[in-house]
PDB file of C-alpha atoms in Angstrom:
ATOM      1  CA  UNK Y  24      17.282  56.311  22.387  1.00  0.00           C
ATOM      2  CA  UNK Y  25      16.400  52.642  22.679  1.00  0.00           C
ATOM      3  CA  UNK Y  26      16.897  50.887  19.319  1.00  0.00           C
ATOM      4  CA  UNK Y  27      14.567  47.923  19.934  1.00  0.00           C
ATOM      5  CA  UNK Y  28      12.063  48.174  22.753  1.00  0.00           C
ATOM      6  CA  UNK Y  29       9.582  45.651  24.110  1.00  0.00           C
ATOM      7  CA  UNK Y  30       6.708  45.893  26.529  1.00  0.00           C
ATOM      8  CA  UNK Y  31       6.091  44.575  29.050  1.00  0.00           C
ATOM      9  CA  UNK Y  32       9.387  43.517  30.602  1.00  0.00           C
ATOM     10  CA  UNK Y  33       7.656  40.973  32.835  1.00  0.00           C
ATOM     11  CA  UNK Y  34       4.360  39.198  32.336  1.00  0.00           C
ATOM     12  CA  UNK Y  35       2.842  36.844  34.888  1.00  0.00           C
ATOM     13  CA  UNK Y  36      -0.456  35.242  33.994  1.00  0.00           C
ATOM     14  CA  UNK Y  37      -2.560  32.149  34.485  1.00  0.00           C
ATOM     15  CA  UNK Y  38      -3.050  29.242  32.151  1.00  0.00           C
ATOM     16  CA  UNK Y  39      -5.736  29.787  29.568  1.00  0.00           C
ATOM     17  CA  UNK Y  40      -5.354  33.558  29.424  1.00  0.00           C
ATOM     18  CA  UNK Y  41      -4.557  35.561  26.284  1.00  0.00           C
ATOM     19  CA  UNK Y  42      -1.691  38.050  26.327  1.00  0.00           C
ATOM     20  CA  UNK Y  43       0.230  40.320  23.955  1.00  0.00           C
ATOM     21  CA  UNK Y  44       3.816  41.544  23.793  1.00  0.00           C
ATOM     22  CA  UNK Y  45       4.668  44.649  21.823  1.00  0.00           C
ATOM     23  CA  UNK Y  46       7.893  45.475  19.999  1.00  0.00           C
ATOM     24  CA  UNK Y  47       9.116  48.616  18.285  1.00  0.00           C
ATOM     25  CA  UNK Y  48      12.370  49.430  16.513  1.00  0.00           C
ATOM     26  CA  UNK Y  49      13.658  52.829  15.477  1.00  0.00           C
ATOM     27  CA  UNK Y  50      16.580  51.594  13.369  1.00  0.00           C
ATOM     28  CA  UNK Y  51      14.775  51.775  10.046  1.00  0.00           C
ATOM     29  CA  UNK Y  52      15.195  48.028   9.502  1.00  0.00           C
ATOM     30  CA  UNK Y  53      12.961  46.095   7.137  1.00  0.00           C
ATOM     31  CA  UNK Y  54      12.987  42.822   9.024  1.00  0.00           C
ATOM     32  CA  UNK Y  55      11.795  41.980  12.533  1.00  0.00           C
ATOM     33  CA  UNK Y  56      11.843  38.717  14.450  1.00  0.00           C
ATOM     34  CA  UNK Y  57      10.451  36.973  17.480  1.00  0.00           C
ATOM     35  CA  UNK Y  58      12.666  34.549  19.379  1.00  0.00           C
ATOM     36  CA  UNK Y  59      11.979  32.318  22.358  1.00  0.00           C
ATOM     37  CA  UNK Y  60      14.693  31.583  24.918  1.00  0.00           C
ATOM     38  CA  UNK Y  61      13.854  28.666  27.142  1.00  0.00           C
ATOM     39  CA  UNK Y  62      15.160  27.780  30.581  1.00  0.00           C
ATOM     40  CA  UNK Y  63      18.202  26.078  29.025  1.00  0.00           C
ATOM     41  CA  UNK Y  64      19.063  29.367  27.336  1.00  0.00           C
ATOM     42  CA  UNK Y  65      18.510  28.096  23.794  1.00  0.00           C
ATOM     43  CA  UNK Y  66      17.481  31.018  21.597  1.00  0.00           C
ATOM     44  CA  UNK Y  67      15.156  29.839  18.855  1.00  0.00           C
ATOM     45  CA  UNK Y  68      13.524  31.825  16.085  1.00  0.00           C
ATOM     46  CA  UNK Y  69       9.739  31.788  15.958  1.00  0.00           C
ATOM     47  CA  UNK Y  70       8.754  34.304  13.288  1.00  0.00           C
ATOM     48  CA  UNK Y  71      10.268  36.784  10.876  1.00  0.00           C
ATOM     49  CA  UNK Y  72       8.537  39.672   9.115  1.00  0.00           C
ATOM     50  CA  UNK Y  73       9.902  41.660   6.221  1.00  0.00           C
ATOM     51  CA  UNK Y  74       8.075  44.900   5.411  1.00  0.00           C
ATOM     52  CA  UNK Y  75       4.966  43.687   7.250  1.00  0.00           C
ATOM     53  CA  UNK Y  76       4.955  40.364   5.401  1.00  0.00           C
ATOM     54  CA  UNK Y  77       5.411  37.055   7.243  1.00  0.00           C
ATOM     55  CA  UNK Y  78       8.567  35.427   5.904  1.00  0.00           C
ATOM     56  CA  UNK Y  79       9.551  32.806   8.444  1.00  0.00           C
ATOM     57  CA  UNK Y  80       7.094  30.820  10.495  1.00  0.00           C
ATOM     58  CA  UNK Y  81       8.802  28.056  12.413  1.00  0.00           C
ATOM     59  CA  UNK Y  82       6.795  25.158  13.812  1.00  0.00           C
ATOM     60  CA  UNK Y  83       5.081  27.293  16.392  1.00  0.00           C
ATOM     61  CA  UNK Y  84       1.614  26.445  17.730  1.00  0.00           C
ATOM     62  CA  UNK Y  85      -1.079  28.516  16.055  1.00  0.00           C
ATOM     63  CA  UNK Y  86      -1.924  29.925  19.483  1.00  0.00           C
ATOM     64  CA  UNK Y  87       0.930  32.309  18.696  1.00  0.00           C
ATOM     65  CA  UNK Y  88      -0.036  35.009  16.215  1.00  0.00           C
ATOM     66  CA  UNK Y  89       2.362  37.770  15.222  1.00  0.00           C
ATOM     67  CA  UNK Y  90       1.084  41.002  13.761  1.00  0.00           C
ATOM     68  CA  UNK Y  91       3.045  43.763  12.056  1.00  0.00           C
ATOM     69  CA  UNK Y  92       1.030  46.978  11.629  1.00  0.00           C
ATOM     70  CA  UNK Y  93       4.038  48.663  10.002  1.00  0.00           C
ATOM     71  CA  UNK Y  94       7.671  47.792   9.488  1.00  0.00           C
ATOM     72  CA  UNK Y  95       8.714  49.413  12.772  1.00  0.00           C
ATOM     73  CA  UNK Y  96       6.361  47.329  14.908  1.00  0.00           C
ATOM     74  CA  UNK Y  97       5.902  43.615  15.479  1.00  0.00           C
ATOM     75  CA  UNK Y  98       3.555  42.368  18.151  1.00  0.00           C
ATOM     76  CA  UNK Y  99       3.046  38.846  19.449  1.00  0.00           C
ATOM     77  CA  UNK Y 100      -0.325  37.666  20.661  1.00  0.00           C
ATOM     78  CA  UNK Y 101      -0.588  34.381  22.524  1.00  0.00           C
ATOM     79  CA  UNK Y 102      -3.931  32.675  23.063  1.00  0.00           C
ATOM     80  CA  UNK Y 103      -4.797  30.071  25.677  1.00  0.00           C
ATOM     81  CA  UNK Y 104      -1.481  30.262  27.460  1.00  0.00           C
ATOM     82  CA  UNK Y 105       0.085  27.017  28.662  1.00  0.00           C
ATOM     83  CA  UNK Y 106       2.727  26.300  31.307  1.00  0.00           C
ATOM     84  CA  UNK Y 107       5.233  25.414  28.557  1.00  0.00           C
ATOM     85  CA  UNK Y 108       4.961  28.918  27.137  1.00  0.00           C
ATOM     86  CA  UNK Y 109       6.926  30.234  30.105  1.00  0.00           C
ATOM     87  CA  UNK Y 110      10.161  31.632  28.670  1.00  0.00           C
ATOM     88  CA  UNK Y 111      11.861  34.872  27.716  1.00  0.00           C
ATOM     89  CA  UNK Y 112      10.663  36.267  24.398  1.00  0.00           C
ATOM     90  CA  UNK Y 113      12.977  38.515  22.433  1.00  0.00           C
ATOM     91  CA  UNK Y 114      12.159  40.806  19.575  1.00  0.00           C
ATOM     92  CA  UNK Y 115      14.942  41.650  17.125  1.00  0.00           C
ATOM     93  CA  UNK Y 116      15.415  43.589  13.921  1.00  0.00           C
ATOM     94  CA  UNK Y 117      17.924  43.685  11.083  1.00  0.00           C
ATOM     95  CA  UNK Y 118      18.372  44.530   7.483  1.00  0.00           C
ATOM     96  CA  UNK Y 119      16.826  41.826   5.351  1.00  0.00           C
ATOM     97  CA  UNK Y 120      17.979  38.229   5.684  1.00  0.00           C
ATOM     98  CA  UNK Y 121      20.400  36.312   7.843  1.00  0.00           C
ATOM     99  CA  UNK Y 122      23.549  37.941   6.552  1.00  0.00           C
ATOM    100  CA  UNK Y 123      23.228  41.012   8.744  1.00  0.00           C
ATOM    101  CA  UNK Y 124      23.649  41.527  12.438  1.00  0.00           C
ATOM    102  CA  UNK Y 125      20.496  41.546  14.497  1.00  0.00           C
ATOM    103  CA  UNK Y 126      19.581  44.013  17.198  1.00  0.00           C
ATOM    104  CA  UNK Y 127      17.685  42.532  20.111  1.00  0.00           C
ATOM    105  CA  UNK Y 128      15.232  44.039  22.521  1.00  0.00           C
ATOM    106  CA  UNK Y 129      15.569  43.611  26.291  1.00  0.00           C
ATOM    107  CA  UNK Y 130      13.231  40.617  26.378  1.00  0.00           C
ATOM    108  CA  UNK Y 131       9.880  39.865  27.994  1.00  0.00           C
ATOM    109  CA  UNK Y 132       9.917  37.252  30.719  1.00  0.00           C
ATOM    110  CA  UNK Y 133       6.601  35.390  30.538  1.00  0.00           C
ATOM    111  CA  UNK Y 134       5.591  33.240  33.480  1.00  0.00           C
ATOM    112  CA  UNK Y 135       2.469  31.128  33.169  1.00  0.00           C
ATOM    113  CA  UNK Y 136       1.108  29.762  36.436  1.00  0.00           C
TER     114      UNK Y 136
ATOM    115  CA  UNK E  16      20.737  15.808  11.940  1.00  0.00           C
ATOM    116  CA  UNK E  17      21.697  19.476  12.022  1.00  0.00           C
ATOM    117  CA  UNK E  18      23.488  20.676  15.113  1.00  0.00           C
ATOM    118  CA  UNK E  19      25.374  23.693  16.371  1.00  0.00           C
ATOM    119  CA  UNK E  20      27.340  23.182  19.560  1.00  0.00           C
ATOM    120  CA  UNK E  21      29.478  25.408  21.706  1.00  0.00           C
ATOM    121  CA  UNK E  22      32.358  23.791  23.525  1.00  0.00           C
ATOM    122  CA  UNK E  23      31.210  23.976  27.082  1.00  0.00           C
ATOM    123  CA  UNK E  24      28.599  25.623  29.190  1.00  0.00           C
ATOM    124  CA  UNK E  25      31.138  27.470  31.338  1.00  0.00           C
ATOM    125  CA  UNK E  26      34.690  28.687  30.996  1.00  0.00           C
ATOM    126  CA  UNK E  27      36.679  30.184  33.877  1.00  0.00           C
ATOM    127  CA  UNK E  28      39.887  32.076  33.222  1.00  0.00           C
ATOM    128  CA  UNK E  29      42.187  34.506  34.978  1.00  0.00           C
ATOM    129  CA  UNK E  30      42.193  38.187  34.104  1.00  0.00           C
ATOM    130  CA  UNK E  31      44.744  39.014  31.423  1.00  0.00           C
ATOM    131  CA  UNK E  32      44.603  35.591  29.780  1.00  0.00           C
ATOM    132  CA  UNK E  33      43.124  34.814  26.388  1.00  0.00           C
ATOM    133  CA  UNK E  34      39.703  33.207  26.366  1.00  0.00           C
ATOM    134  CA  UNK E  35      38.970  30.837  23.482  1.00  0.00           C
ATOM    135  CA  UNK E  36      35.418  29.718  22.803  1.00  0.00           C
ATOM    136  CA  UNK E  37      34.515  27.061  20.239  1.00  0.00           C
ATOM    137  CA  UNK E  38      31.508  26.691  17.987  1.00  0.00           C
ATOM    138  CA  UNK E  39      31.069  23.519  15.931  1.00  0.00           C
ATOM    139  CA  UNK E  40      28.303  22.772  13.494  1.00  0.00           C
ATOM    140  CA  UNK E  41      27.053  19.711  11.620  1.00  0.00           C
ATOM    141  CA  UNK E  42      25.058  19.448   8.409  1.00  0.00           C
ATOM    142  CA  UNK E  43      24.915  23.181   7.794  1.00  0.00           C
ATOM    143  CA  UNK E  44      26.696  25.198   5.116  1.00  0.00           C
ATOM    144  CA  UNK E  45      26.511  28.715   6.490  1.00  0.00           C
ATOM    145  CA  UNK E  46      27.550  31.649   4.377  1.00  0.00           C
ATOM    146  CA  UNK E  47      27.907  33.728   7.546  1.00  0.00           C
ATOM    147  CA  UNK E  48      28.615  33.130  11.183  1.00  0.00           C
ATOM    148  CA  UNK E  49      28.018  35.631  13.973  1.00  0.00           C
ATOM    149  CA  UNK E  50      28.958  35.979  17.619  1.00  0.00           C
ATOM    150  CA  UNK E  51      26.812  37.688  20.248  1.00  0.00           C
ATOM    151  CA  UNK E  52      27.260  38.560  23.888  1.00  0.00           C
ATOM    152  CA  UNK E  53      24.412  38.159  26.363  1.00  0.00           C
ATOM    153  CA  UNK E  54      24.426  39.518  29.898  1.00  0.00           C
ATOM    154  CA  UNK E  55      21.950  38.208  32.502  1.00  0.00           C
ATOM    155  CA  UNK E  56      18.487  39.663  32.030  1.00  0.00           C
ATOM    156  CA  UNK E  57      19.395  41.344  28.745  1.00  0.00           C
ATOM    157  CA  UNK E  58      19.083  40.680  25.048  1.00  0.00           C
ATOM    158  CA  UNK E  59      22.002  39.429  22.955  1.00  0.00           C
ATOM    159  CA  UNK E  60      24.339  42.086  21.581  1.00  0.00           C
ATOM    160  CA  UNK E  61      26.058  41.631  18.231  1.00  0.00           C
ATOM    161  CA  UNK E  62      29.872  41.410  18.329  1.00  0.00           C
ATOM    162  CA  UNK E  63      31.287  40.126  15.056  1.00  0.00           C
ATOM    163  CA  UNK E  64      30.222  38.640  11.735  1.00  0.00           C
ATOM    164  CA  UNK E  65      32.490  36.527   9.528  1.00  0.00           C
ATOM    165  CA  UNK E  66      31.816  35.351   5.993  1.00  0.00           C
ATOM    166  CA  UNK E  67      32.568  31.878   4.661  1.00  0.00           C
ATOM    167  CA  UNK E  68      35.366  33.227   2.446  1.00  0.00           C
ATOM    168  CA  UNK E  69      37.045  34.992   5.384  1.00  0.00           C
ATOM    169  CA  UNK E  70      39.453  33.093   7.579  1.00  0.00           C
ATOM    170  CA  UNK E  71      39.726  35.638  10.360  1.00  0.00           C
ATOM    171  CA  UNK E  72      38.101  38.836  11.607  1.00  0.00           C
ATOM    172  CA  UNK E  73      39.287  41.161  14.350  1.00  0.00           C
ATOM    173  CA  UNK E  74      37.713  43.931  16.382  1.00  0.00           C
ATOM    174  CA  UNK E  75      39.750  45.449  19.196  1.00  0.00           C
ATOM    175  CA  UNK E  76      40.487  42.574  21.625  1.00  0.00           C
ATOM    176  CA  UNK E  77      38.178  40.172  19.803  1.00  0.00           C
ATOM    177  CA  UNK E  78      39.134  37.737  17.064  1.00  0.00           C
ATOM    178  CA  UNK E  79      36.976  35.240  15.206  1.00  0.00           C
ATOM    179  CA  UNK E  80      38.108  32.470  12.879  1.00  0.00           C
ATOM    180  CA  UNK E  81      35.928  30.450  10.539  1.00  0.00           C
ATOM    181  CA  UNK E  82      37.049  27.100   9.144  1.00  0.00           C
ATOM    182  CA  UNK E  83      34.434  25.708   6.753  1.00  0.00           C
ATOM    183  CA  UNK E  84      36.425  22.493   6.321  1.00  0.00           C
ATOM    184  CA  UNK E  85      36.465  21.747  10.045  1.00  0.00           C
ATOM    185  CA  UNK E  86      32.983  23.287  10.368  1.00  0.00           C
ATOM    186  CA  UNK E  87      34.201  25.309  13.279  1.00  0.00           C
ATOM    187  CA  UNK E  88      34.497  28.878  14.482  1.00  0.00           C
ATOM    188  CA  UNK E  89      36.789  30.019  17.275  1.00  0.00           C
ATOM    189  CA  UNK E  90      36.175  33.200  19.251  1.00  0.00           C
ATOM    190  CA  UNK E  91      39.093  34.725  21.132  1.00  0.00           C
ATOM    191  CA  UNK E  92      39.148  37.501  23.710  1.00  0.00           C
ATOM    192  CA  UNK E  93      42.694  38.636  24.401  1.00  0.00           C
ATOM    193  CA  UNK E  94      43.785  40.372  27.607  1.00  0.00           C
ATOM    194  CA  UNK E  95      40.485  39.361  29.183  1.00  0.00           C
ATOM    195  CA  UNK E  96      38.899  41.525  31.878  1.00  0.00           C
ATOM    196  CA  UNK E  97      36.244  40.813  34.512  1.00  0.00           C
ATOM    197  CA  UNK E  98      33.899  43.002  32.454  1.00  0.00           C
ATOM    198  CA  UNK E  99      34.124  40.382  29.679  1.00  0.00           C
ATOM    199  CA  UNK E 100      32.219  37.943  31.907  1.00  0.00           C
ATOM    200  CA  UNK E 101      29.021  37.068  30.061  1.00  0.00           C
ATOM    201  CA  UNK E 102      27.447  34.349  27.923  1.00  0.00           C
ATOM    202  CA  UNK E 103      28.686  34.236  24.344  1.00  0.00           C
ATOM    203  CA  UNK E 104      26.469  32.862  21.608  1.00  0.00           C
ATOM    204  CA  UNK E 105      27.488  31.782  18.137  1.00  0.00           C
ATOM    205  CA  UNK E 106      24.911  31.867  15.387  1.00  0.00           C
ATOM    206  CA  UNK E 107      25.078  30.654  11.828  1.00  0.00           C
ATOM    207  CA  UNK E 108      23.022  31.739   8.878  1.00  0.00           C
ATOM    208  CA  UNK E 109      20.721  29.087   7.450  1.00  0.00           C
ATOM    209  CA  UNK E 110      19.074  29.841   4.140  1.00  0.00           C
ATOM    210  CA  UNK E 111      19.572  32.891   1.963  1.00  0.00           C
ATOM    211  CA  UNK E 112      17.897  36.104   0.996  1.00  0.00           C
ATOM    212  CA  UNK E 113      15.011  37.298   3.082  1.00  0.00           C
ATOM    213  CA  UNK E 114      14.274  33.768   4.293  1.00  0.00           C
ATOM    214  CA  UNK E 115      17.721  33.480   5.829  1.00  0.00           C
ATOM    215  CA  UNK E 116      17.634  32.985   9.564  1.00  0.00           C
ATOM    216  CA  UNK E 117      20.054  32.674  12.444  1.00  0.00           C
ATOM    217  CA  UNK E 118      20.483  29.364  14.236  1.00  0.00           C
ATOM    218  CA  UNK E 119      22.009  29.882  17.684  1.00  0.00           C
ATOM    219  CA  UNK E 120      24.231  27.657  19.758  1.00  0.00           C
ATOM    220  CA  UNK E 121      23.431  27.136  23.415  1.00  0.00           C
ATOM    221  CA  UNK E 122      26.089  29.613  24.517  1.00  0.00           C
ATOM    222  CA  UNK E 123      29.226  29.472  26.635  1.00  0.00           C
ATOM    223  CA  UNK E 124      29.326  31.376  29.911  1.00  0.00           C
ATOM    224  CA  UNK E 125      32.689  33.026  30.436  1.00  0.00           C
ATOM    225  CA  UNK E 126      33.817  34.025  33.912  1.00  0.00           C
ATOM    226  CA  UNK E 127      36.961  36.158  34.114  1.00  0.00           C
ATOM    227  CA  UNK E 128      38.415  36.267  37.615  1.00  0.00           C
ATOM    228  CA  UNK E 129      40.492  39.215  38.833  1.00  0.00           C
TER     229      UNK E 129
END
């Protein structure tokens, strides 16, 4: 069974479109995250949710809106996509806080043309 | 400014040798430091976690050290194998409690040649 799953794996879209990425974890963790990995391979946290509550919101444009319908799911909706949004987006989960290992999904490669 | 840096972008070694990867940080005081492995096209996979009051942690062929005075962690793979070829990421914990987050280095790509 896949611990952290994301859909879709690949997403190719045009500038200005709105798209969503879905994430689910079956590990029973309380905390879920969205990360962005750019072309230079830097992995940077965007958001963190704990029990459906937004805990960490890095300086991310408000075109990005995470939603957590329950603690096993964390979706990412992106409005008005821009070229600079092209990256690989990873979902992850862990027990609460930064002191525990995180389990990452397979990533969604977003290409904005 | 706060920085976390891994020693080099790429490291090439011969099979059977010990690989040593370095992670240095500036202006952080992490209570925890973690190492992850990332293969191309995949998400990072957790390897080891070390606490600030631990000097060394081992798991099979892996060993991590954490020197809070030098602000450095070393990651060793002994008896390296071609299957160990991957990118290795260090990550430190910034903040505490449920607002704690991981700050990742840029990674070091290890290539083990047979």
